[in-house]
XYZ file of C-alpha atoms in Angstrom:
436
model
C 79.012 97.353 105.232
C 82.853 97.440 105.962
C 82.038 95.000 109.149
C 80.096 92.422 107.048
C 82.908 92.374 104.461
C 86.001 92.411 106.991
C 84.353 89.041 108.564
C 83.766 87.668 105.436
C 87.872 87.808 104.587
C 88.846 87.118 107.509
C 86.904 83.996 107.620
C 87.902 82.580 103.168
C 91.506 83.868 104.599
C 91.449 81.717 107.540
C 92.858 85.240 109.691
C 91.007 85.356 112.618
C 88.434 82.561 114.790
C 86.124 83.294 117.253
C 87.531 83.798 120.855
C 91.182 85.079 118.962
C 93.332 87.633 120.855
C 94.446 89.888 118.438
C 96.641 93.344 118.678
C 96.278 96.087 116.552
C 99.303 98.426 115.179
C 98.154 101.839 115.636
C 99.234 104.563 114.479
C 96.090 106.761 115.288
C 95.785 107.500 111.101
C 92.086 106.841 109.653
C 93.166 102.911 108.110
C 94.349 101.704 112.126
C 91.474 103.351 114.156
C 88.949 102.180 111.147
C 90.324 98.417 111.640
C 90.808 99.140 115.753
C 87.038 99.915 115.552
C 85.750 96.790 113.165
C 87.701 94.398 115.375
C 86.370 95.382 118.322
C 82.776 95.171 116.841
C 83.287 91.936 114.741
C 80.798 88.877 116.426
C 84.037 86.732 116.714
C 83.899 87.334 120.924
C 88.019 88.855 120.206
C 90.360 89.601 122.456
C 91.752 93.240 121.254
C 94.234 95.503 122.782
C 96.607 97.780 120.728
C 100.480 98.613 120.522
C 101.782 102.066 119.657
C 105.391 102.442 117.976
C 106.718 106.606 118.269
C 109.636 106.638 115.335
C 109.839 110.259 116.365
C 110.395 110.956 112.783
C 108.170 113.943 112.967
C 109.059 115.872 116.256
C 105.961 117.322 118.115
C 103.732 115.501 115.793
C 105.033 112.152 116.314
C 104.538 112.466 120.341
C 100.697 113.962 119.161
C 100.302 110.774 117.535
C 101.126 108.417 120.819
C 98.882 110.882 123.320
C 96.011 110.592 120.486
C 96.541 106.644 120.553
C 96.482 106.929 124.614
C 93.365 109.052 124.871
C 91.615 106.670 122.594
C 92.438 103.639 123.774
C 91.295 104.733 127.591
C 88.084 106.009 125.834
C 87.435 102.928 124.385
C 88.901 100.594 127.071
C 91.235 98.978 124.839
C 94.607 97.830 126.383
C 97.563 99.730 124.681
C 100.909 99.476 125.087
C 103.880 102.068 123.690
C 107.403 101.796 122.373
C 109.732 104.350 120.374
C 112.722 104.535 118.893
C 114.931 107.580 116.989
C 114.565 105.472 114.049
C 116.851 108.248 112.026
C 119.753 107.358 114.212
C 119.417 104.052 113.579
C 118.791 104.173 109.805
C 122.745 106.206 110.333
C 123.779 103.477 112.882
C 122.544 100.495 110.626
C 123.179 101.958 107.266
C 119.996 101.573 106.125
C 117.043 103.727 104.748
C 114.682 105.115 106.838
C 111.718 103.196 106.229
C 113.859 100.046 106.117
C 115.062 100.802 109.831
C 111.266 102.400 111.297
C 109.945 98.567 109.729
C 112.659 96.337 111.670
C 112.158 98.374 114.905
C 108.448 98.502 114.536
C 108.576 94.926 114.339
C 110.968 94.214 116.669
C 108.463 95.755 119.056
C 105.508 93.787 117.973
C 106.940 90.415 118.775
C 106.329 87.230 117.147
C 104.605 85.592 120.103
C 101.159 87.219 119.447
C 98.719 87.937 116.365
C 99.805 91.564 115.561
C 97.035 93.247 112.810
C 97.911 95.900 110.831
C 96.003 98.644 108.423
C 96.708 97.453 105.021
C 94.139 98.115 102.747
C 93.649 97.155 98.979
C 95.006 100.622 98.058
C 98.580 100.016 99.638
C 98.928 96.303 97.720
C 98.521 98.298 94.493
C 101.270 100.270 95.373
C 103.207 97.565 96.357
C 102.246 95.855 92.986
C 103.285 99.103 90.945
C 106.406 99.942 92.879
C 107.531 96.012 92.283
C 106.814 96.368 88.366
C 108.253 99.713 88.269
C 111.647 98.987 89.906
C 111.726 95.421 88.162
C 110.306 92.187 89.981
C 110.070 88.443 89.862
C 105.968 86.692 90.810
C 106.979 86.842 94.508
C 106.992 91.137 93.843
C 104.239 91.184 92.142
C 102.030 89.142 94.448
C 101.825 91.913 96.884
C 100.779 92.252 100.295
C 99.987 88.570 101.682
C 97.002 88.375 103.853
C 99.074 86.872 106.388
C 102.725 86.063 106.622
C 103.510 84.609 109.952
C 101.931 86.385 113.014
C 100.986 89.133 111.208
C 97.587 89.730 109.825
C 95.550 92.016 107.040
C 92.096 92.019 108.266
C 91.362 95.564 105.732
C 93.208 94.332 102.480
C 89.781 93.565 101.301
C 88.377 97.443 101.030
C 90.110 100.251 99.508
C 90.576 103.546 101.469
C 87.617 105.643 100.451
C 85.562 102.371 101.841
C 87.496 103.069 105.323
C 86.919 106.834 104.862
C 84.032 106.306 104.913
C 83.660 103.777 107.572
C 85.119 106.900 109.672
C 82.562 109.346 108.681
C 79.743 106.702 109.345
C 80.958 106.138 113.333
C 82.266 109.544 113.848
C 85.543 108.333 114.208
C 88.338 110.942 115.412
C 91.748 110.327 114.039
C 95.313 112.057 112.862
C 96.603 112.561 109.830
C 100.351 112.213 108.722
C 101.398 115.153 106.763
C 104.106 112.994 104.735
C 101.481 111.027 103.307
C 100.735 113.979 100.796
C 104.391 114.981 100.112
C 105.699 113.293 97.179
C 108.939 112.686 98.928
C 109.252 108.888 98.148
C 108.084 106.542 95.155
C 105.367 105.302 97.175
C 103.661 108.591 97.739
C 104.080 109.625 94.269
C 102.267 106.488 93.111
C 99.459 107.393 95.653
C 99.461 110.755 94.516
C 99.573 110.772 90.886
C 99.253 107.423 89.302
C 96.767 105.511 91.286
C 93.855 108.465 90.794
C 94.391 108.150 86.976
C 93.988 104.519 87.205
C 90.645 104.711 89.459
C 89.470 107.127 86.106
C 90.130 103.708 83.884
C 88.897 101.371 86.570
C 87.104 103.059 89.604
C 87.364 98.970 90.993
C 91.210 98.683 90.051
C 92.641 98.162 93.708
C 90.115 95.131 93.820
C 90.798 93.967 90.611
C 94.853 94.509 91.665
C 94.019 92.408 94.802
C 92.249 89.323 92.678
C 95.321 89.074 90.447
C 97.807 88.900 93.630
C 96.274 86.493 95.157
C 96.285 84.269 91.689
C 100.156 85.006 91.170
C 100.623 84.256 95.069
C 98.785 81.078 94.384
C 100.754 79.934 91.277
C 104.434 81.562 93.216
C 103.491 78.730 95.949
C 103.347 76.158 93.556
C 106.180 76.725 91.767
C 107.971 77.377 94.499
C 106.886 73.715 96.182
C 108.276 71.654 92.857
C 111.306 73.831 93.386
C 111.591 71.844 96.683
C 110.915 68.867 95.405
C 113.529 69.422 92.665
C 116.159 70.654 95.304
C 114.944 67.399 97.230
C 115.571 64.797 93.959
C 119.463 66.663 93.139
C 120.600 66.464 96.871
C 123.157 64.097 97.662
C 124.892 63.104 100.773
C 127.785 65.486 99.661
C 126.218 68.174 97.559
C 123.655 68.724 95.228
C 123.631 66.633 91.599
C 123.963 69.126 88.695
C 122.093 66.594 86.342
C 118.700 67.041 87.548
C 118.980 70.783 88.356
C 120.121 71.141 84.267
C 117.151 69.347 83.200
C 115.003 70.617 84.952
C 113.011 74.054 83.499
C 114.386 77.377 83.924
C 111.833 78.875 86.232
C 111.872 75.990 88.925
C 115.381 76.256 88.778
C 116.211 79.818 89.661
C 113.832 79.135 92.948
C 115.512 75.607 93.268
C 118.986 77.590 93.593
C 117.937 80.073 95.250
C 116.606 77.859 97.909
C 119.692 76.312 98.000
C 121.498 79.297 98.595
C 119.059 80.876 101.355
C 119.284 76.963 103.464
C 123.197 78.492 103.129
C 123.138 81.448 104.735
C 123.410 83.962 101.338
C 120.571 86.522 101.792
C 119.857 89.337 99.573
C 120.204 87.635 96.579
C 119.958 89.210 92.996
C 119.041 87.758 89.453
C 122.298 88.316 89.034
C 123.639 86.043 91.442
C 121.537 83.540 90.714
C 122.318 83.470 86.900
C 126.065 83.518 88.008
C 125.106 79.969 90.182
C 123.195 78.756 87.257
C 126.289 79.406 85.073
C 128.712 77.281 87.784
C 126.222 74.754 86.613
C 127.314 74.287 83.155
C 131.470 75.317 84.211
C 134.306 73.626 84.561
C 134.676 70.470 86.997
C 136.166 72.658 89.589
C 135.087 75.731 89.020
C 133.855 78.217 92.143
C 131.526 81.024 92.884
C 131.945 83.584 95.938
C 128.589 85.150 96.914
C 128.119 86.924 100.188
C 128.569 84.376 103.039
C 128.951 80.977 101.201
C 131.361 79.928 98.286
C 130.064 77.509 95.427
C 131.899 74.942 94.021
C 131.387 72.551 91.327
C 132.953 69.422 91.624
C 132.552 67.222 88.610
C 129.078 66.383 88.843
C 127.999 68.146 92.271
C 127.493 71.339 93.381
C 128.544 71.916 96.665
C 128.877 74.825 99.111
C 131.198 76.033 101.770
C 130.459 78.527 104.589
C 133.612 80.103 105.593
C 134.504 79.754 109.243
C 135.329 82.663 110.816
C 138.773 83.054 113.065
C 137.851 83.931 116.767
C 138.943 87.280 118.091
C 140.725 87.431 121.356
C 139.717 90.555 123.435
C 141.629 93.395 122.912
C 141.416 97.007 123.483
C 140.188 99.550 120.050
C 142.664 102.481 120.457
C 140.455 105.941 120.322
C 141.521 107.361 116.868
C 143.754 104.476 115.849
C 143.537 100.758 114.411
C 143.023 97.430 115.978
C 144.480 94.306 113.744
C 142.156 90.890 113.661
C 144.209 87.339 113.155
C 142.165 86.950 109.417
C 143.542 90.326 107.948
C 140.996 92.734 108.847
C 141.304 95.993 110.240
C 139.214 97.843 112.743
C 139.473 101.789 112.696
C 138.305 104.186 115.373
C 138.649 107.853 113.821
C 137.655 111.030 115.770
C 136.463 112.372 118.072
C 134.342 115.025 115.533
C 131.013 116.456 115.443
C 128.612 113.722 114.843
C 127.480 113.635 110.979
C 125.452 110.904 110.122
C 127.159 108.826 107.765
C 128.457 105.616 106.957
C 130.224 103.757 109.750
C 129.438 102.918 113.662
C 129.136 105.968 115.445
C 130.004 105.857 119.322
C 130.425 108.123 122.296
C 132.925 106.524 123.774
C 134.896 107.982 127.394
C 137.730 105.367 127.283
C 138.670 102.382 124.315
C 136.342 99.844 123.749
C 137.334 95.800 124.291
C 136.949 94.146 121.052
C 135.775 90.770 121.396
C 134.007 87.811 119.607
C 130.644 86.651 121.743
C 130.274 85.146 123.993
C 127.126 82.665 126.166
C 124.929 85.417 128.067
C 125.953 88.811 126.053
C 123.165 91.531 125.567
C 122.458 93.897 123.640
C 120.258 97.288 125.113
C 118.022 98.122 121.785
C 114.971 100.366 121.629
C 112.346 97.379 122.746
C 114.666 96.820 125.713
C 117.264 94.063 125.923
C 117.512 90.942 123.568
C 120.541 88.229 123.670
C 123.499 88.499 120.922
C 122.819 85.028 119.673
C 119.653 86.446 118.893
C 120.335 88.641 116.961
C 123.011 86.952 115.320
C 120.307 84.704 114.267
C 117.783 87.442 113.554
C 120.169 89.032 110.709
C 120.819 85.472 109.709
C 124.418 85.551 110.313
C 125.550 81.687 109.579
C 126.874 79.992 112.448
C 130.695 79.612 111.497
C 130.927 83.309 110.785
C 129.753 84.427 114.228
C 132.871 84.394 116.193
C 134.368 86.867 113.597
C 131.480 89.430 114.379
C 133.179 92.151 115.934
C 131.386 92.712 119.821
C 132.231 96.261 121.454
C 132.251 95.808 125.201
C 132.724 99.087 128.006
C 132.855 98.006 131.466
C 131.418 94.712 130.691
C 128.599 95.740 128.780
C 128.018 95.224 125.574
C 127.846 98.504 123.688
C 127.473 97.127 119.706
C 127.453 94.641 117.683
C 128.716 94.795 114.249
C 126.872 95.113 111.352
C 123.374 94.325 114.308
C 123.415 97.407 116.282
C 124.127 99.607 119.240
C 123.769 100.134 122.380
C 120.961 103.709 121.996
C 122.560 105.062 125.247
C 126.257 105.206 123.159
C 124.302 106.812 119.992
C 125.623 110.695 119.367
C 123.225 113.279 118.983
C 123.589 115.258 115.716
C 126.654 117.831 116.595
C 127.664 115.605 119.619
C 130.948 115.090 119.692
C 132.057 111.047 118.929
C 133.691 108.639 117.095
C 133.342 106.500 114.098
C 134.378 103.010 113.500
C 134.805 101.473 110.142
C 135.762 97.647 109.933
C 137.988 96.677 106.603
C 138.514 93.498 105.073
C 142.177 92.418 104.194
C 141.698 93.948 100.723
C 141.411 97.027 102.567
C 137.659 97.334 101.325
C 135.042 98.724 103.924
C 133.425 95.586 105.429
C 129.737 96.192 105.682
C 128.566 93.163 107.996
């Protein structure tokens, strides 16, 4: 019984106590009305409403999915509340992929102040597990989906999707199906598609057998992952970090060690490439140096140390339409057009009249698809470090705040594809394109 086993996880994974207010993501496919459906008959006394995201990715069917999620909701007496987004837009605005962009606004909509539960299921962590191996990944990749990672919740990784399939049949449970699910448009779906059924014919209990070992390597990544600390803890120093301990100290704790060091920094994104270059600084010269993105490394005889850049202020000035605005530090922002919108690379504004050009300032906000949210916050969302702020670029028109470099814009500035518009590229003094 899907119920029975659903309590049972939730209870070794600590996810959910009696008397809990929980929302569930819904998307109205069989995986969130299954777990909408178990919640609400789980003998925990819950709280459960539901929140609907429309990406309109998929025109007429998108805006089926939100009136299905309505209509059910009503029928069931479940409190629901909607959101949407044109996620493609913003993938163009953001420079980002799809999925990456429908995730951060889907998210962005959830909140953090409330236990949000989505669909995974034990079928989706094997693709995550065979996608990380395929493309190349460290333990943290291959651990998979986490039961829980901050306010968000996997009450279904426990069954695999014929178990919720048939959870649906069982109840007579109406939902919709996404037709990109079965096109093998993306890695993901062709994993779903084509490997995953051949390795049900090896195993026909591989997704739990995939889930047992995740939880293991999640287990030993948390360990390792603690000495790092501990390590990182022993080197530091009141100016730096000691390169003595770091040295002797085994290879795998520290990478992590480093890489800690690097995130408490501000450098995101990181590579095994830029780690190995930090490891080598380790073993360099006295006063040798590494740039990475948003902190410089420098080893000073027998420290390492790091520097954050601090970013020069930019006094408001008008961005010419279709010509160049000058910043103190050497870069260069350019407004070309107006043209046809295209989605490409590059901000992309209707604009009537020039933009100011400003660094932020205390009360700026920024209109985004959830509504309003301050600047600093989303400064601190992208994890922007603090001294590079003020050189953010901030796009003001008649004293509101239309974008935010490298965070967003304003959706009621957004072209529409053909609209006409103009796009902004920021350069750095090497005359390079300046992503963030």
């Amino acid at each position: 019984m899907l119920t029975d086993k659903v309590l049972d996880w939730c209870r070794t994974q600590r996810l959910l106590a009696p008397g809990d207010a929980v929302t569930v993501a819904l998307s109205g496919g069989a995986d969130s009305v299954a777990l909408l459906h178990v919640l609400l008959h789980l003998p925990l006394s819950l709280t459960v409403s539901a929140a609907h995201f429309n990406h309109h990715l998929r025109g007429a069917e998108s805006d089926r999915d939100e009136t299905f999620c309505r209509d059910l909701c009503a029928s069931w007496n479940v409190p629901l509340r909607c959101g949407g987004a044109d996620v493609s837009a913003l993938a163009q605005q953001w420079g980002t992929g799809v999925e990456t962009a429908a995730r951060r606004v889907r998210y962005d909509f959830f909140g953090s102040s409330e236990t949000i539960a989505t669909a995974h299921h034990s079928d989706d962590n094997l693709e995550t597990l065979l996608l990380h191996l395929t493309r190349g990944s460290a333990l943290r990749g291959l651990g998979g989906i986490p039961p829980r990672r901050d306010n968000i919740i996997r009450p279904l990784l426990c069954a695999n999707r014929q178990e919720i399939l048939d959870y649906l049949a069982e109840y007579h449970l109406p939902h919709v199906e996404d037709g990109t699910n079965t096109a093998p448009l993306c890695g993901r779906n062709r994993l779903r598609l084509d490997v995953i059924p051949a390795l049900y014919r090896e195993n026909p209990a591989v997704s739990r057998a995939a889930l047992s070992t995740s939880l293991l390597l999640r287990e030993d990544e948390a360990l390792l992952e603690d000495l790092a600390h501990r390590l990182l803890q022993t080197a530091a120093s009141a100016e730096g970090w000691q390169v003595a301990p770091l040295l002797e100290a085994p290879r795998p704790l520290r990478l992590r060690a480093l890489r800690q060091l690097l995130e408490e920094a501000g450098a995101n994104n990181l590579s095994l490439r830029h780690l190995e270059a930090v490891e080598a600084l380790l073993t360099a010269g006295p006063s040798s140096s590494l740039d990475l993105p948003s902190v410089t490394l420098r080893r000073q005889y027998d420290l390492l140390c790091t520097t954050v850049p601090v970013s020069v202020p930019l006094d408001p000035a008008p961005l010419p339409l279709g010509g160049v605005l000058p910043f103190p530090d050497g870069r260069t922002l350019r407004c070309d057009g107006p043209h046809p919108y295209v989605p490409g690379p590059g901000l992309h504004l209707v604009l009537d009249a020039p933009p100011l050009v400003r660094s932020r300032r205390p009360g700026d906000r920024l209109h985004h698809s959830g509504g309003t949210k301050s600047v600093k916050a989303l400064l601190i969302d992208k994890k922007i470090p603090a001294p590079l702020r003020d050189g953010i670029p901030v796009l003001e028109v008649d004293g509101r705040v239309v974008a935010v470099w490298g965070v967003g814009a304003d959706p009621a500035f957004l072209p529409r594809p053909g609209q006409r518009c103009y796009t902004i590229h920021l350069y750095t003094k090497e005359g390079e394109v300046q992503i963030l």
